[in-house]
Short mmCIF file of C-alpha atoms in Angstrom, two decimals:
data_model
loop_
_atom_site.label_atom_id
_atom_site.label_comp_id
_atom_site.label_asym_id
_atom_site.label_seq_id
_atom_site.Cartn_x
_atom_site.Cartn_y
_atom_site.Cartn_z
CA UNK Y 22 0.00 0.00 0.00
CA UNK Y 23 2.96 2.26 1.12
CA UNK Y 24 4.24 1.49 -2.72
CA UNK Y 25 1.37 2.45 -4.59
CA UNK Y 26 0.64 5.64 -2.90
CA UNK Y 27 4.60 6.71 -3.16
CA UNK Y 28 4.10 5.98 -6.80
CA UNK Y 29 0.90 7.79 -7.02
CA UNK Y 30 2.91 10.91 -5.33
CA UNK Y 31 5.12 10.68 -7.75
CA UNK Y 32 2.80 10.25 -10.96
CA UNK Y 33 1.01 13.44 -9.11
CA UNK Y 34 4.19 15.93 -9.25
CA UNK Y 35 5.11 14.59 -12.24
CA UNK Y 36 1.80 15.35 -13.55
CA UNK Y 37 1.79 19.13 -11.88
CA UNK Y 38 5.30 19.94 -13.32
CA UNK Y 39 4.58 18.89 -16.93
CA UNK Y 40 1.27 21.23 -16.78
CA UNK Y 41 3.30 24.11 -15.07
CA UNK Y 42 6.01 24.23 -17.91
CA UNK Y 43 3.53 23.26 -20.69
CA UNK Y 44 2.31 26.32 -19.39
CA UNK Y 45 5.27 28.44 -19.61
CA UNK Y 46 5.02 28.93 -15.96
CA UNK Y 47 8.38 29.23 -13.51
CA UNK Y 48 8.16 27.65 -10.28
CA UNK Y 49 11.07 29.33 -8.69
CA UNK Y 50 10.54 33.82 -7.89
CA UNK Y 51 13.75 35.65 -9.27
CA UNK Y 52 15.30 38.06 -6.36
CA UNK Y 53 17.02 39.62 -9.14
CA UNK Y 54 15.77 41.34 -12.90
CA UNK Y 55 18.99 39.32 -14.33
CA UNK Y 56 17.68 36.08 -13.21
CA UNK Y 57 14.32 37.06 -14.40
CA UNK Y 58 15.63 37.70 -18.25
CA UNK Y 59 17.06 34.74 -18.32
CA UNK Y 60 13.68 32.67 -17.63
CA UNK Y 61 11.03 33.34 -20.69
CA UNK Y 62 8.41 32.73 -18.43
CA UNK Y 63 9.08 35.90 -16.36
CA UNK Y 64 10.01 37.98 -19.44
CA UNK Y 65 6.61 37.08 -20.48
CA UNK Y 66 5.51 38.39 -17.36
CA UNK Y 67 7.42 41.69 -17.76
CA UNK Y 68 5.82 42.90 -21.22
CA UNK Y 69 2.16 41.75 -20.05
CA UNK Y 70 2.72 44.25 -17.32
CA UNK Y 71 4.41 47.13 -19.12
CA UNK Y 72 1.57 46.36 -22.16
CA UNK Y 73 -0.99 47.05 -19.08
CA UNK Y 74 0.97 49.87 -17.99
CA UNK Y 75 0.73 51.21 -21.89
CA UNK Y 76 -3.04 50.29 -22.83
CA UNK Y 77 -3.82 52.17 -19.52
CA UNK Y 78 -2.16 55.10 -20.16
CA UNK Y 79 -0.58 55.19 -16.28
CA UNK Y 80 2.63 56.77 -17.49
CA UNK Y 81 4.14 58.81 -20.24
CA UNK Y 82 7.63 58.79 -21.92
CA UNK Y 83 8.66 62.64 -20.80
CA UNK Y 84 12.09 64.28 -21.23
CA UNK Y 85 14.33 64.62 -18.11
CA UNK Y 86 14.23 67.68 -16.43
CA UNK Y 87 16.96 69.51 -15.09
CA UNK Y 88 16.77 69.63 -11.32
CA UNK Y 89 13.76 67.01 -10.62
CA UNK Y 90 13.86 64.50 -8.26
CA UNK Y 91 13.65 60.93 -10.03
CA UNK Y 92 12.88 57.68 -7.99
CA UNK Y 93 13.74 54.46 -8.64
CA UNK Y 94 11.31 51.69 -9.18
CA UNK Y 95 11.78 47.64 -9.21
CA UNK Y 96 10.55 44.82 -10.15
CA UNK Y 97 8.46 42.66 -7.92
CA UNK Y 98 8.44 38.86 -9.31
CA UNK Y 99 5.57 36.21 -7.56
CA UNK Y 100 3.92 33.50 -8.49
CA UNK Y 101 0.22 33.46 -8.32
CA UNK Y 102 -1.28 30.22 -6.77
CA UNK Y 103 -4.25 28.87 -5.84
CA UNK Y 104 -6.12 27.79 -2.87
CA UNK Y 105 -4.23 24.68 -3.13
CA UNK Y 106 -0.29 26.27 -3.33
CA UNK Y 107 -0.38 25.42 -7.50
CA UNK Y 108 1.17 27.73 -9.11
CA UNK Y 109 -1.06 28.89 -11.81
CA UNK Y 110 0.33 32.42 -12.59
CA UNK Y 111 3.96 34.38 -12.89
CA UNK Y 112 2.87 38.25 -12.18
CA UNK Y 113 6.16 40.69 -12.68
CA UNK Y 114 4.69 43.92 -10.75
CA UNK Y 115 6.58 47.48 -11.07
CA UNK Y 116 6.64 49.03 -7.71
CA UNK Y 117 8.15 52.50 -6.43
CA UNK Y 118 11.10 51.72 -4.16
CA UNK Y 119 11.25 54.71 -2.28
CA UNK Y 120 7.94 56.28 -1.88
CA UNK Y 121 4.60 54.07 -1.51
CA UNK Y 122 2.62 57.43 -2.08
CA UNK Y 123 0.49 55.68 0.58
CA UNK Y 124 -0.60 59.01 2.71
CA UNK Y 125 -2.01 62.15 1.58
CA UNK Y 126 -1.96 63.84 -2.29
CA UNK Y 127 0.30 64.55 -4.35
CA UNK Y 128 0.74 68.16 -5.19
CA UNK Y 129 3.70 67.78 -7.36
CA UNK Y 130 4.96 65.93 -10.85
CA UNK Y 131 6.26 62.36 -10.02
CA UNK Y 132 8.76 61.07 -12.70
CA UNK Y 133 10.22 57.75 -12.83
CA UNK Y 134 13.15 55.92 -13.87
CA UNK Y 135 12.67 53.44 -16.90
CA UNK Y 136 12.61 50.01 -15.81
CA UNK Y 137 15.71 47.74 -15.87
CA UNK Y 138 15.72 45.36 -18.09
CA UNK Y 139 13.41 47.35 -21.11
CA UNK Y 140 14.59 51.64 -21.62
CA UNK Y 141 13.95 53.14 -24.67
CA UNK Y 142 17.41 52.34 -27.00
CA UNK Y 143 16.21 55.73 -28.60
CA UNK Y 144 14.94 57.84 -25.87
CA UNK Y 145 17.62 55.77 -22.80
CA UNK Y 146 17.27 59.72 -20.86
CA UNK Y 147 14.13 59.81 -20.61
CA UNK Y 148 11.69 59.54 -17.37
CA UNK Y 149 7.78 58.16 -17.03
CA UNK Y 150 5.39 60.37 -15.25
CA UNK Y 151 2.56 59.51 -13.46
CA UNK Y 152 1.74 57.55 -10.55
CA UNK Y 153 0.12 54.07 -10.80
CA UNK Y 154 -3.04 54.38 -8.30
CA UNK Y 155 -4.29 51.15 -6.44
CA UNK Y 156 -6.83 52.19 -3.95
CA UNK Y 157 -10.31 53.75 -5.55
CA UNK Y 158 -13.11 55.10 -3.65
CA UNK Y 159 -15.99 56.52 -4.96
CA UNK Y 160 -19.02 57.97 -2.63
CA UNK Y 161 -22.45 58.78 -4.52
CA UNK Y 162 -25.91 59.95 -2.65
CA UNK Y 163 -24.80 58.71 0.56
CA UNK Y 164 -23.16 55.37 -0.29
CA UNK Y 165 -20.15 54.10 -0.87
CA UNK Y 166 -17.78 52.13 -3.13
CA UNK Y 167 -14.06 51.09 -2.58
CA UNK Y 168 -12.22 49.04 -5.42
CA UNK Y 169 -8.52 47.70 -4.13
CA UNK Y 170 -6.11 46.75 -7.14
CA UNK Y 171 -3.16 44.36 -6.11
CA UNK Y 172 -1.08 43.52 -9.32
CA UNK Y 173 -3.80 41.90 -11.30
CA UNK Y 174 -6.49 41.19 -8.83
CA UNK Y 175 -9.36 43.93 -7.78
CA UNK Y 176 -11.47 43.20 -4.82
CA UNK Y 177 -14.25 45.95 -4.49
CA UNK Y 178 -17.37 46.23 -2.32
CA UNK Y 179 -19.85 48.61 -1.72
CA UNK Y 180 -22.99 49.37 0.66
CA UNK Y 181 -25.50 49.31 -2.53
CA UNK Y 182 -25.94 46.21 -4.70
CA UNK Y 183 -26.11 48.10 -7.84
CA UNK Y 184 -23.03 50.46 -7.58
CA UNK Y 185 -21.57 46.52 -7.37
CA UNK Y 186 -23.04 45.66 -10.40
CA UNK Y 187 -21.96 48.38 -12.74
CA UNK Y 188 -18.84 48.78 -12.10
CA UNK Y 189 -18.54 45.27 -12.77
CA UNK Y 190 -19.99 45.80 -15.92
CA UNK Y 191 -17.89 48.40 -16.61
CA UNK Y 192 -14.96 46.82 -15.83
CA UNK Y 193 -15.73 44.09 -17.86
CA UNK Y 194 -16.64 46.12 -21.18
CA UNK Y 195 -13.36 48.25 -20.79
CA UNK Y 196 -10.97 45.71 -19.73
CA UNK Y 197 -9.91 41.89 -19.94
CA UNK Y 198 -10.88 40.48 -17.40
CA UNK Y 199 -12.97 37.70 -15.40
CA UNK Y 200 -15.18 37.44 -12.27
CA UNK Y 201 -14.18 34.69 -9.86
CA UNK Y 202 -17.62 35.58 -7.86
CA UNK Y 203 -17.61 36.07 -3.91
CA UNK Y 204 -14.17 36.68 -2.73
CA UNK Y 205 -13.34 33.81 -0.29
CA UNK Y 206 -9.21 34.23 -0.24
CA UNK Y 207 -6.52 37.49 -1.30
CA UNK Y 208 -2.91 37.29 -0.25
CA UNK Y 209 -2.97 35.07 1.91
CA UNK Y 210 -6.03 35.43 3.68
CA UNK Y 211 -8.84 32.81 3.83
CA UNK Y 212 -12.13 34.92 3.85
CA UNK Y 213 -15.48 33.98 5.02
CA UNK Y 214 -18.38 35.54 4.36
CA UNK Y 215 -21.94 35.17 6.52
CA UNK Y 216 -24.88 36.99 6.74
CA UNK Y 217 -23.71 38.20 10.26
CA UNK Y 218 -20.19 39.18 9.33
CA UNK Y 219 -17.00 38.34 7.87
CA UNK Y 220 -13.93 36.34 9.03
CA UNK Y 221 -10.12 36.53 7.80
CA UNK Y 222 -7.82 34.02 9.20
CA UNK Y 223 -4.82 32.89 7.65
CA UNK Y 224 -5.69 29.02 8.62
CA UNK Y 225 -3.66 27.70 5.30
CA UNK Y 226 -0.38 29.20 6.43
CA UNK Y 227 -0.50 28.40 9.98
CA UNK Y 228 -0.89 24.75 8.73
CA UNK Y 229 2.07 25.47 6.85
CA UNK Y 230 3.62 26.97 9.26
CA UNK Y 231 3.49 23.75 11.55
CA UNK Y 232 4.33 21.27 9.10
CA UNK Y 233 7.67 23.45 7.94
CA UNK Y 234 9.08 23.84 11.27
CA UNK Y 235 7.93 20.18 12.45
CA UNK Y 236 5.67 20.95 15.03
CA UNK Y 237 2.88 18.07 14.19
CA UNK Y 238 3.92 16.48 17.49
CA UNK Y 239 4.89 19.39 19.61
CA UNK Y 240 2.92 19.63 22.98
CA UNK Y 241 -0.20 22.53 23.12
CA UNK Y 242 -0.50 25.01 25.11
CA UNK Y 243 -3.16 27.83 25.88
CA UNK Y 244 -1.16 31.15 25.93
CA UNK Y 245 1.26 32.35 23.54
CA UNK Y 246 3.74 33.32 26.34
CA UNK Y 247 3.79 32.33 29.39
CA UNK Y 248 3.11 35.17 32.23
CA UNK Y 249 6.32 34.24 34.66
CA UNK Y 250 8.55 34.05 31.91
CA UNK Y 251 10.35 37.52 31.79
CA UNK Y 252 12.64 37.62 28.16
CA UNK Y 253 16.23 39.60 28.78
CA UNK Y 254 19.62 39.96 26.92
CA UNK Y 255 20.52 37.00 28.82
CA UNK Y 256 24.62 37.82 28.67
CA UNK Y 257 25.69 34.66 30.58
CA UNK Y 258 23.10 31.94 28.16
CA UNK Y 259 23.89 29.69 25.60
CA UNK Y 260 23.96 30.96 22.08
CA UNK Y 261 22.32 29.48 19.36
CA UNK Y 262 22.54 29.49 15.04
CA UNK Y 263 20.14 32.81 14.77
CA UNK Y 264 19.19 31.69 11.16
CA UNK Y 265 16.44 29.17 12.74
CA UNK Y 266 15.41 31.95 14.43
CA UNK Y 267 14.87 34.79 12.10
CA UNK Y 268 13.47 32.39 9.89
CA UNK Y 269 10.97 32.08 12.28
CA UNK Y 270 10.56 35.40 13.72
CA UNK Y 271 9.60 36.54 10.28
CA UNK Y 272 7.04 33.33 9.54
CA UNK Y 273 5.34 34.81 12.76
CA UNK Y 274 5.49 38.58 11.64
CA UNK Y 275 3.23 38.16 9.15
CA UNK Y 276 0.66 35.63 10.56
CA UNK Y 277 0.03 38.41 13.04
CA UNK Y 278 -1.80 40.19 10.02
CA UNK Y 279 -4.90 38.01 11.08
CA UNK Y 280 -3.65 37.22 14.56
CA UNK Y 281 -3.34 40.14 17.24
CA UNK Y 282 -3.36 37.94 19.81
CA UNK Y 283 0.23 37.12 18.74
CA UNK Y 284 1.45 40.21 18.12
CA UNK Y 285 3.35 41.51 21.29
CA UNK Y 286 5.03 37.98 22.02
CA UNK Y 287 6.53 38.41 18.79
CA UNK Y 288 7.86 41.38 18.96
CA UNK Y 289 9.45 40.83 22.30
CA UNK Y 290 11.25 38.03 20.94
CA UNK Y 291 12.27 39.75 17.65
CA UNK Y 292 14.18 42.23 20.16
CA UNK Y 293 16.92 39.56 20.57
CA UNK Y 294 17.61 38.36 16.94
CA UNK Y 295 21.07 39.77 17.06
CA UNK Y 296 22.74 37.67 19.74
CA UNK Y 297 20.49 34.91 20.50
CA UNK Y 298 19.90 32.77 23.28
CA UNK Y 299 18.52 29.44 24.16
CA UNK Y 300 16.36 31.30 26.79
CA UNK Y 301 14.86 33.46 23.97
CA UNK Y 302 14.88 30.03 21.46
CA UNK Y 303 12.67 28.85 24.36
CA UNK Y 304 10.41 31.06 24.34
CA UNK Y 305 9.80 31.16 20.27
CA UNK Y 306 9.04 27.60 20.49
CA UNK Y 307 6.51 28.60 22.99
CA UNK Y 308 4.50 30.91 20.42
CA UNK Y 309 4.80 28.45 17.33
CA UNK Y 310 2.90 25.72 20.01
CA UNK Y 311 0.31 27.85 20.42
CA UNK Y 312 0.45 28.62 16.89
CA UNK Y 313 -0.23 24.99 16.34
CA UNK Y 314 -2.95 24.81 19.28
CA UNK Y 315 -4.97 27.53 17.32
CA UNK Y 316 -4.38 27.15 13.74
CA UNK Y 317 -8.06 28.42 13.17
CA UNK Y 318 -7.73 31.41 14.75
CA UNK Y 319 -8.43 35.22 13.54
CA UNK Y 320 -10.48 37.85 13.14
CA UNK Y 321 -14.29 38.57 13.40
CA UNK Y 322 -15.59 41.38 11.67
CA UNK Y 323 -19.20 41.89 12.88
CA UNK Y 324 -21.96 43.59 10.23
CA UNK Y 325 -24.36 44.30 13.50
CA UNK Y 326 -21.85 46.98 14.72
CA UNK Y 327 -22.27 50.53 16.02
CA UNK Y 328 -20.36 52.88 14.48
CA UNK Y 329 -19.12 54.94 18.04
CA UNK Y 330 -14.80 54.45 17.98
CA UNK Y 331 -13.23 53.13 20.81
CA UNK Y 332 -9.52 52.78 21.84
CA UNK Y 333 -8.28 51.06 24.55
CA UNK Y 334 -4.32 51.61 25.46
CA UNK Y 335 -2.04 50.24 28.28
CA UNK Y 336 1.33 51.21 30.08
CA UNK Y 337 4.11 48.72 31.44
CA UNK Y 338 6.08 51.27 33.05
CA UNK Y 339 9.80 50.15 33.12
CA UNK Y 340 8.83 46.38 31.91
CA UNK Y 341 11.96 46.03 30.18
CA UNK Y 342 14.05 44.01 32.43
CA UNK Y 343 17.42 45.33 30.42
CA UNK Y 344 16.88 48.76 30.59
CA UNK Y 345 13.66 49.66 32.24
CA UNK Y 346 12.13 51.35 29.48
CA UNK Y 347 8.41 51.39 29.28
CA UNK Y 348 6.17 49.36 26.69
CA UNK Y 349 2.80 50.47 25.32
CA UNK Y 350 -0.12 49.45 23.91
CA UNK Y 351 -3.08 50.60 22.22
CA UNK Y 352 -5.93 49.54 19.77
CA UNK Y 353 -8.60 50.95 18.37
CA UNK Y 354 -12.65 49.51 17.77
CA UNK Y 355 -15.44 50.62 15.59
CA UNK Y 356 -18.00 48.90 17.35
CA UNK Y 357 -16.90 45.85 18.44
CA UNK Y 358 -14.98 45.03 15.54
CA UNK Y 359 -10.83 45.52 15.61
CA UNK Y 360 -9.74 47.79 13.11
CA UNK Y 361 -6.21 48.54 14.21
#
């Protein structure tokens, strides 16, 4: 029996590697745009987005000017999967290195440096000007629409059914594109929607999470650190191999995106990546056990919420044990939902 479904295994990724390069799809993310002109597959990639960039109009070929600021942009290479991990997409994303253009609006001309890998051989001194938008909101008689773009996925939602429907249409009738229906998973995130509210987790990673660092068999327990535990420098411990560890530390980091309850026992124990010790090893473990104890964890956003703010903040004065500085605290509710 052990035979057959070995065999079957490896029929299966046989099976999933002939599709993926029947495909023209790369398996493997380039860190660098050298490696990625060296794999069709991502060059591929490139000229869909730059042909997006160019059908869209989000930038124009402009002459430098003397005396403006240029930033530098860079390619972003990841695969696209699917709920399963397959991947079934290589997206090559352009993204400003310097400036996320995240807060506020801009009140001045934003130019560009040509991307590496395709300038202009005739026009190699020029700049592109414009900025590449990705949040939309739109409010009309009292309701609202917000449309997110993240390379090429848009999620939007709004509190009317029909501003929904057209811009759906309209998205449709100017662009190519499909609709994959109620959104039920976006970076990451698993996403479920009720008639009472919606919850994110990130169930799928923590899984993965468990199984990578071998915790199947680990012991559970209830708390992600325990309360008579106090972390310090530790000067006179044991050092340990701090790739394990920051391998780890930043696994955690972003599972606290759908876990709060995670969040400050992290941190603590990122404080001590630079010169680790077994005490602070000890108490990592601790957090990826409870990771494993609640794999199903996240957050619950309620629809039958008021709409009064709250914030709630706390002080340990002089809690850390090295140098008796204070930590804080604070979050923020509308209603009884989190929202940071």
């Amino acid at each position: 029996m052990n035979e057959l479904i070995l065999r079957k295994r490896i029929v299966d990724k046989c099976v999933a590697n002939f599709v993926s390069y029947s495909c023209y799809l790369s398996q493997v993310e380039p860190k660098k745009v050298k490696e990625a002109l060296k794999d069709e597959s991502w060059v591929e990639a490139m000229h869909d987005e730059l042909l997006q960039f160019q059908r869209n109009d989000v930038w124009t070929l402009v002459p430098r000017l003397e005396g403006e600021h240029i930033i530098g942009i860079k390619w972003i290479f990841r695969n696209r999967t699917d709920e399963e991990g397959n991947v079934i997409r290589n997206k090559a994303r352009l993204m400003d290195a310097k400036t996320a253009f995240l807060n506020g609006l801009l009140k001045e001309d934003v130019y560009v440096a040509q991307p590496k890998g395709f300038i202009d051989p005739y026009f190699s001194d020029h700049v592109l000007g414009k900025a590449d938008q990705t949040l939309f909101i739109k409010k009309e008689d009292g309701e609202l629409i917000v449309a997110q773009v993240y390379v090429d996925d848009i999620i939007f939602g709004s509190t009317k059914d029909e501003l929904v429907h057209g811009f759906s249409k309209l998205m449709q009738a100017e662009f190519k594109m499909s609709m994959i229906g109620e959104l039920t998973h976006f970076l990451g995130l698993q996403i479920r929607q009720q008639d009472s509210g919606i919850f994110l987790s990130q169930f799928k990673y923590a899984k993965n999470l468990v199984k990578k660092f071998g915790l199947k068999s680990a012991s559970s327990v209830r708390t992600p650190m325990s309360p008579n535990v106090k972390l310090t420098v530790d000067l006179l411990g044991k050092s340990v191999d701090p790739s394990l560890y920051r391998s780890m530390i930043g696994s955690l980091l972003y599972l606290t995106a759908s876990r709060p309850d995670i969040s400050y026992s992290v941190g603590v124990c990122a404080r001590y990546h630079a010169n680790l010790k077994e005490s602070h090893m000890t108490a990592l473990k601790r957090i990826r056990k409870y990771v494993k104890t609640t794999t199903d964890f996240g957050v619950w956003y309620s629809k039958d919420a008021n709409d009064v703010l709250t914030g709630y903040s706390d002080v340990d004065w002089a809690g850390n044990a090295d140098d008796r500085k204070s930590t804080s605290w604070g979050c923020f509710y509308v209603g009884n939902n989190l929202v940071s």
